[in-house]
Amino acid sequence: MKKLVIKSKGLSDKAIGWLFIAPTIILLLLINVYPLIYAIRMSFTNFYANKLTQVVKNVGLKNYYKILGKEAIWEKMQITAHFMFWTLSLQIIIGLSLALLLNKKFKGNELLTTTIVLPMMLSPAVVGVFWGYLYNPQVGLFTYIVNFFYDFGSFDMLGSGTLAPWAIVIVDTWMWTPFTMLICLAGLRSIPGYLYEAAEVDRASKWQQFVYITLPSVLPFLLLALLFRGIENFKMFDMVMELTGGGPGSMTELTSMNLKREAFEKWKTGYSSAYAVILFVTIFGFGNVYVKVMNKVKDR
Amino acid sequence: MQNNHFLIKTIVIIFIRLINGGNKMKKIISLILLPFFALMFSTNVKAESLTLGWAAWDPANALVELSKEFTAETGIEMNFEFVDWTSYADRMLNELNNKGKTFDLLVGDSQWIGGGAVNGHYVKLNDFFDREGISMNDFSDATVYAYSTWPKGSENYYALPLMGDALAWAYRKDWFDRPELQSEFKSKHGYDLGVPKTWTELHDMCSFFQGREIDGVVRYGAALNTERGSEGITMGVTAAMYAWGMEYEDPNNPYHSDGFFNAPNVVEAVDFYKKMYEDCSPPGHSNAYMGENLDAYSSGQVAFQMNWYAFWPGVAKGDKDGRVTGFFANPCQEICAATLGGQGISVVNYSDKKELAQQYIKWFAKPDIQQKWWDLGGYSCHKDVLGSPDFVKSAVYAQGFLDSMGIVKDFWQEPSFVELLIPMQENMHDYIVNGKGSAKGALDNIIEEWEEVFESEGKL
């Protein structure tokens, strides 16, 4: 016992620090870094996880060439880009507008905030299922409301190749706008009141106050919301899977859904590893550039 | 098991000693704890059991009912795990690929037989059949070919035909019988409104009902298979493609589909199915399979529904005098053919209870059990049942079932059938429901992806 005490006295602060973070590092290496390296290795092979008896051959960059040269993959990328562009744009615009509205003090403000925030508390799969009912062309509430304003007749949001991509944009916007709203609201509430008082003294108009005080102050928060939502929507799966299953045809099949099909339905493990690596590099690259831009905005 | 007995004995002795010799508190505690221990160990000493996996649908419930007799006869308890059709293949094939021990018996889809045999998931049953005197000649040839053999048509058996099935049609006989509709239809098309003999007639009839008001409610033509996620649209469109004489591959040059699968007659069939979807489907029927078709039909939305024979006992149940619903086999066009459904029952190679599982199959193969299976709503494939003089009269859809089972055709049963199915689903849905491209283009795309699969397997 005495020996032990003496030994433990000898541990430096640095060593104790390492001792504390070692389990986390080991865990991260095991569940993040090792699978990543393994996937990269797999991506150069023709490995099929359901054909364990088949000889695994090294195919070099063949999987990468195949993926990048495949028109269908680029279509999925386009579908994902469409989904991301519109959901992020709408969520930022509506989220900021709602935050500006809720930043004012009025009766029922807190109740309204809580109500608006409710959709993001639901499970994406549940949201997918019940929006499927709302979109039903015969009995769906969505169809009824749209026809109430203008009689389009019966239209099938999920069965039409033109409407289905918008159907998923609407649902994601409905669900996640409250998130951007909350972040913007936090930004708005952090703006010191004296800035507006000074602007009033300088006879700045409301628009000028918005452009020169509100927007620059809230911009880092907006960019943060954009980053979170961007990453989330790039890997969107559950809600869209439940709502459209990627259909009609492949009009709403996002890259993550396509990757799942290749990996766990067709069991093309090598090929899908290459696919995953490409997606990882894309999101990692974009993410890095974005964080640098965000830091510059913050430093400004 | 011996260890368990020893443990139980020891615990019982300790309890008896505590009750006899312990103080009052010990006695009370012992009496309270005794039932818990009894419950705990009752699970360890219960009878032998088997676990059977299948899809969650009406015939599975019939099998549960039937299997009670097996338990009564043998003392072997039967556990069942039924998975929803949409995730049935995913769940079961993942289980097999992972060499899982969850199931001792698996009722696998007909297309899995190749993978089951080649990848070693299913036990080859030839020796067992020989030993127990089970003859495949006692079962309908089409079902043995489809559900049991690999390579196809060989005498290597990996399953016993359990559930014969094919895609067929149900129609609203009560609407068809209305004189005003009959005369209107005849004046429009020049022939009687009745069971359609061809797909062309089927289209005439379903479009006749599309948007028509009957009893103050707007009705639609037909509930067709259009589902994209699993196998729905493939099982639907192939019903038309087979009737137009489609071949998957060159009969003289296996795995070569170009010129066969995308031949002009096949293109015509796909276009025809698209026309059926556009002219006859109820609104929103763009991702529909078994359940959705049943719902559309039972709610009185549609005049026709396409579905599996497996569901007809349920549909006919509420219509004892047969006035509301009629049934018919897939209509002919250039030839007569029907999409094969149904499954065989296999012993899972990774099970620790293979012998018990074989005992179940032996019991199930008995002619009297096969008769009971049919009586309960299962579709027996046993020749004694199908050939019985009472069979045709036993159900309104029995004749259709017999007719269909003589003309069935199935999708690829290759080990890589999932890889072959996915492009079919995607391209057919893209063209038929989404209207993207052309039928020929969709078929060409499918062939291209199939060739890639066959090339990777060294078959091309």
Short mmCIF file of C-alpha atoms in Angstrom, two decimals, chain B residues 226-417:
data_model
loop_
_atom_site.label_atom_id
_atom_site.label_comp_id
_atom_site.label_asym_id
_atom_site.label_seq_id
_atom_site.Cartn_x
_atom_site.Cartn_y
_atom_site.Cartn_z
CA THR B 226 -46.91 -0.13 -57.52
CA GLU B 227 -44.79 -0.42 -54.39
CA ARG B 228 -41.17 0.57 -54.75
CA GLY B 229 -39.37 -0.42 -51.53
CA SER B 230 -39.45 -4.22 -51.64
CA GLU B 231 -40.84 -6.24 -54.58
CA GLY B 232 -44.32 -4.78 -55.21
CA ILE B 233 -44.11 -3.19 -58.63
CA THR B 234 -42.01 -6.08 -59.97
CA MET B 235 -44.61 -8.61 -58.87
CA GLY B 236 -47.27 -6.47 -60.56
CA VAL B 237 -45.67 -5.58 -63.86
CA THR B 238 -44.34 -9.09 -64.41
CA ALA B 239 -47.96 -10.33 -64.35
CA ALA B 240 -48.37 -8.37 -67.58
CA MET B 241 -44.91 -9.14 -68.94
CA TYR B 242 -45.38 -12.91 -68.54
CA ALA B 243 -48.75 -12.70 -70.32
CA TRP B 244 -46.97 -11.01 -73.22
CA GLY B 245 -44.53 -13.92 -73.30
CA MET B 246 -41.50 -12.31 -71.64
CA GLU B 247 -38.32 -14.33 -71.17
CA TYR B 248 -35.66 -13.21 -68.71
CA GLU B 249 -32.79 -14.63 -70.71
CA ASP B 250 -31.88 -16.34 -73.93
CA PRO B 251 -32.90 -19.99 -73.35
CA ASN B 252 -29.80 -21.10 -75.29
CA ASN B 253 -27.45 -18.60 -73.75
CA PRO B 254 -28.08 -18.23 -70.01
CA TYR B 255 -27.81 -14.82 -68.37
CA HIS B 256 -27.95 -13.00 -71.71
CA SER B 257 -31.09 -10.88 -71.49
CA ASP B 258 -30.55 -8.42 -74.32
CA GLY B 259 -33.05 -9.09 -77.10
CA PHE B 260 -35.27 -11.12 -74.75
CA PHE B 261 -36.07 -9.10 -71.68
CA ASN B 262 -36.22 -5.90 -73.74
CA ALA B 263 -37.95 -7.45 -76.78
CA PRO B 264 -40.81 -5.46 -78.40
CA ASN B 265 -43.51 -7.63 -76.77
CA VAL B 266 -42.03 -6.92 -73.33
CA VAL B 267 -41.87 -3.19 -74.05
CA GLU B 268 -45.54 -3.38 -75.05
CA ALA B 269 -46.41 -5.16 -71.79
CA VAL B 270 -44.66 -2.53 -69.66
CA ASP B 271 -46.41 0.24 -71.57
CA PHE B 272 -49.71 -1.55 -71.08
CA TYR B 273 -49.18 -1.80 -67.33
CA LYS B 274 -48.36 1.91 -67.24
CA LYS B 275 -51.60 2.58 -69.13
CA MET B 276 -53.48 0.47 -66.58
CA TYR B 277 -51.89 2.48 -63.76
CA GLU B 278 -52.76 5.80 -65.38
CA ASP B 279 -56.29 4.91 -66.47
CA CYS B 280 -57.50 2.75 -63.58
CA SER B 281 -55.71 3.50 -60.30
CA PRO B 282 -57.32 5.40 -57.45
CA PRO B 283 -55.59 8.69 -56.55
CA GLY B 284 -52.51 8.22 -54.43
CA HIS B 285 -52.06 4.56 -55.32
CA SER B 286 -48.45 5.17 -56.27
CA ASN B 287 -46.67 3.06 -53.67
CA ALA B 288 -49.11 0.22 -53.04
CA TYR B 289 -48.76 -3.49 -52.51
CA MET B 290 -50.69 -6.20 -50.70
CA GLY B 291 -52.08 -4.21 -47.77
CA GLU B 292 -52.92 -1.08 -49.75
CA ASN B 293 -54.65 -3.13 -52.46
CA LEU B 294 -56.70 -4.97 -49.86
CA ASP B 295 -57.65 -1.67 -48.22
CA ALA B 296 -58.63 -0.04 -51.51
CA TYR B 297 -60.79 -3.03 -52.35
CA SER B 298 -62.40 -3.63 -48.98
CA SER B 299 -63.24 0.07 -48.60
CA GLY B 300 -65.18 -0.10 -51.88
CA GLN B 301 -62.86 2.20 -53.82
CA VAL B 302 -62.01 -0.11 -56.68
CA ALA B 303 -63.66 -2.63 -58.98
CA PHE B 304 -60.56 -4.85 -59.21
CA GLN B 305 -57.61 -5.65 -57.03
CA MET B 306 -54.54 -7.62 -57.94
CA ASN B 307 -53.20 -9.67 -55.07
CA TRP B 308 -51.97 -13.08 -53.92
CA TYR B 309 -54.22 -16.09 -53.50
CA ALA B 310 -53.12 -16.13 -49.88
CA PHE B 311 -55.48 -13.25 -49.18
CA TRP B 312 -58.57 -14.68 -50.88
CA PRO B 313 -59.80 -16.70 -47.86
CA GLY B 314 -59.89 -13.43 -45.91
CA VAL B 315 -61.60 -11.54 -48.74
CA ALA B 316 -64.17 -14.30 -49.24
CA LYS B 317 -64.82 -14.68 -45.52
CA GLY B 318 -67.29 -11.81 -45.26
CA ASP B 319 -69.07 -12.83 -48.47
CA LYS B 320 -70.37 -16.31 -47.77
CA ASP B 321 -72.89 -16.47 -50.65
CA GLY B 322 -70.29 -15.12 -53.11
CA ARG B 323 -72.44 -12.25 -54.33
CA VAL B 324 -70.03 -9.40 -53.69
CA THR B 325 -66.67 -10.75 -54.82
CA GLY B 326 -65.53 -12.92 -57.68
CA PHE B 327 -62.00 -14.20 -58.29
CA PHE B 328 -60.08 -15.02 -61.43
CA ALA B 329 -56.61 -16.07 -62.49
CA ASN B 330 -54.25 -13.65 -64.23
CA PRO B 331 -55.74 -12.91 -67.69
CA CYS B 332 -53.95 -14.17 -70.79
CA GLN B 333 -52.69 -11.99 -73.62
CA GLU B 334 -50.22 -13.55 -76.00
CA ILE B 335 -49.89 -16.52 -73.67
CA CYS B 336 -51.42 -17.52 -70.35
CA ALA B 337 -49.10 -17.03 -67.40
CA ALA B 338 -49.12 -15.84 -63.80
CA THR B 339 -46.60 -14.41 -61.36
CA LEU B 340 -45.48 -16.99 -58.82
CA GLY B 341 -45.74 -16.29 -55.12
CA GLY B 342 -45.54 -18.76 -52.29
CA GLN B 343 -42.81 -20.27 -50.22
CA GLY B 344 -41.14 -23.46 -49.16
CA ILE B 345 -40.12 -24.38 -45.64
CA SER B 346 -36.42 -24.96 -45.01
CA VAL B 347 -34.25 -26.08 -42.15
CA VAL B 348 -31.75 -23.39 -41.22
CA ASN B 349 -28.20 -24.71 -41.34
CA TYR B 350 -27.11 -22.66 -38.33
CA SER B 351 -29.81 -24.07 -36.05
CA ASP B 352 -28.82 -26.30 -33.15
CA LYS B 353 -32.08 -28.21 -33.54
CA LYS B 354 -31.92 -29.46 -37.09
CA GLU B 355 -33.31 -32.87 -36.21
CA LEU B 356 -36.30 -31.42 -34.39
CA ALA B 357 -36.89 -29.08 -37.30
CA GLN B 358 -36.91 -32.03 -39.67
CA GLN B 359 -39.45 -33.69 -37.42
CA TYR B 360 -41.74 -30.71 -38.02
CA ILE B 361 -41.29 -30.98 -41.80
CA LYS B 362 -42.00 -34.71 -41.66
CA TRP B 363 -45.22 -34.01 -39.78
CA PHE B 364 -46.20 -31.19 -42.12
CA ALA B 365 -45.72 -33.37 -45.21
CA LYS B 366 -48.41 -35.84 -44.11
CA PRO B 367 -51.44 -35.80 -46.43
CA ASP B 368 -53.96 -35.39 -43.60
CA ILE B 369 -52.05 -32.39 -42.21
CA GLN B 370 -51.88 -30.97 -45.72
CA GLN B 371 -55.65 -31.25 -45.98
CA LYS B 372 -56.06 -29.46 -42.64
CA TRP B 373 -53.64 -26.79 -43.86
CA TRP B 374 -55.90 -26.08 -46.85
CA ASP B 375 -59.01 -26.15 -44.64
CA LEU B 376 -57.48 -23.54 -42.34
CA GLY B 377 -56.66 -21.16 -45.20
CA GLY B 378 -53.15 -22.27 -46.15
CA TYR B 379 -52.48 -23.27 -49.76
CA SER B 380 -51.33 -26.84 -49.78
CA CYS B 381 -49.18 -28.04 -52.67
CA HIS B 382 -49.83 -31.72 -51.99
CA LYS B 383 -51.26 -33.63 -54.95
CA ASP B 384 -53.70 -35.55 -52.71
CA VAL B 385 -55.28 -32.27 -51.63
CA LEU B 386 -55.21 -30.56 -55.03
CA GLY B 387 -56.43 -33.69 -56.80
CA SER B 388 -59.25 -34.44 -54.41
CA PRO B 389 -62.69 -34.36 -56.10
CA ASP B 390 -63.95 -31.89 -53.49
CA PHE B 391 -61.07 -29.48 -53.88
CA VAL B 392 -62.57 -27.29 -56.60
CA LYS B 393 -65.85 -26.98 -54.71
CA SER B 394 -64.16 -26.27 -51.40
CA ALA B 395 -63.59 -22.56 -52.14
CA VAL B 396 -64.68 -20.11 -54.85
CA TYR B 397 -61.07 -19.39 -55.73
CA ALA B 398 -59.91 -23.04 -55.73
CA GLN B 399 -60.28 -23.56 -59.48
CA GLY B 400 -58.41 -20.32 -60.17
CA PHE B 401 -55.63 -21.47 -57.87
CA LEU B 402 -55.32 -24.77 -59.72
CA ASP B 403 -55.31 -22.97 -63.08
CA SER B 404 -52.73 -20.46 -61.93
CA MET B 405 -50.35 -22.99 -60.45
CA GLY B 406 -50.11 -24.64 -63.85
CA ILE B 407 -48.89 -21.45 -65.56
CA VAL B 408 -46.69 -19.77 -62.95
CA LYS B 409 -43.43 -18.02 -63.71
CA ASP B 410 -40.99 -16.58 -61.22
CA PHE B 411 -38.43 -13.83 -61.04
CA TRP B 412 -34.74 -14.79 -61.02
CA GLN B 413 -34.04 -17.27 -58.24
CA GLU B 414 -30.30 -16.67 -58.44
CA PRO B 415 -28.30 -16.28 -55.22
CA SER B 416 -27.97 -12.60 -56.12
CA PHE B 417 -31.68 -12.10 -56.63
#
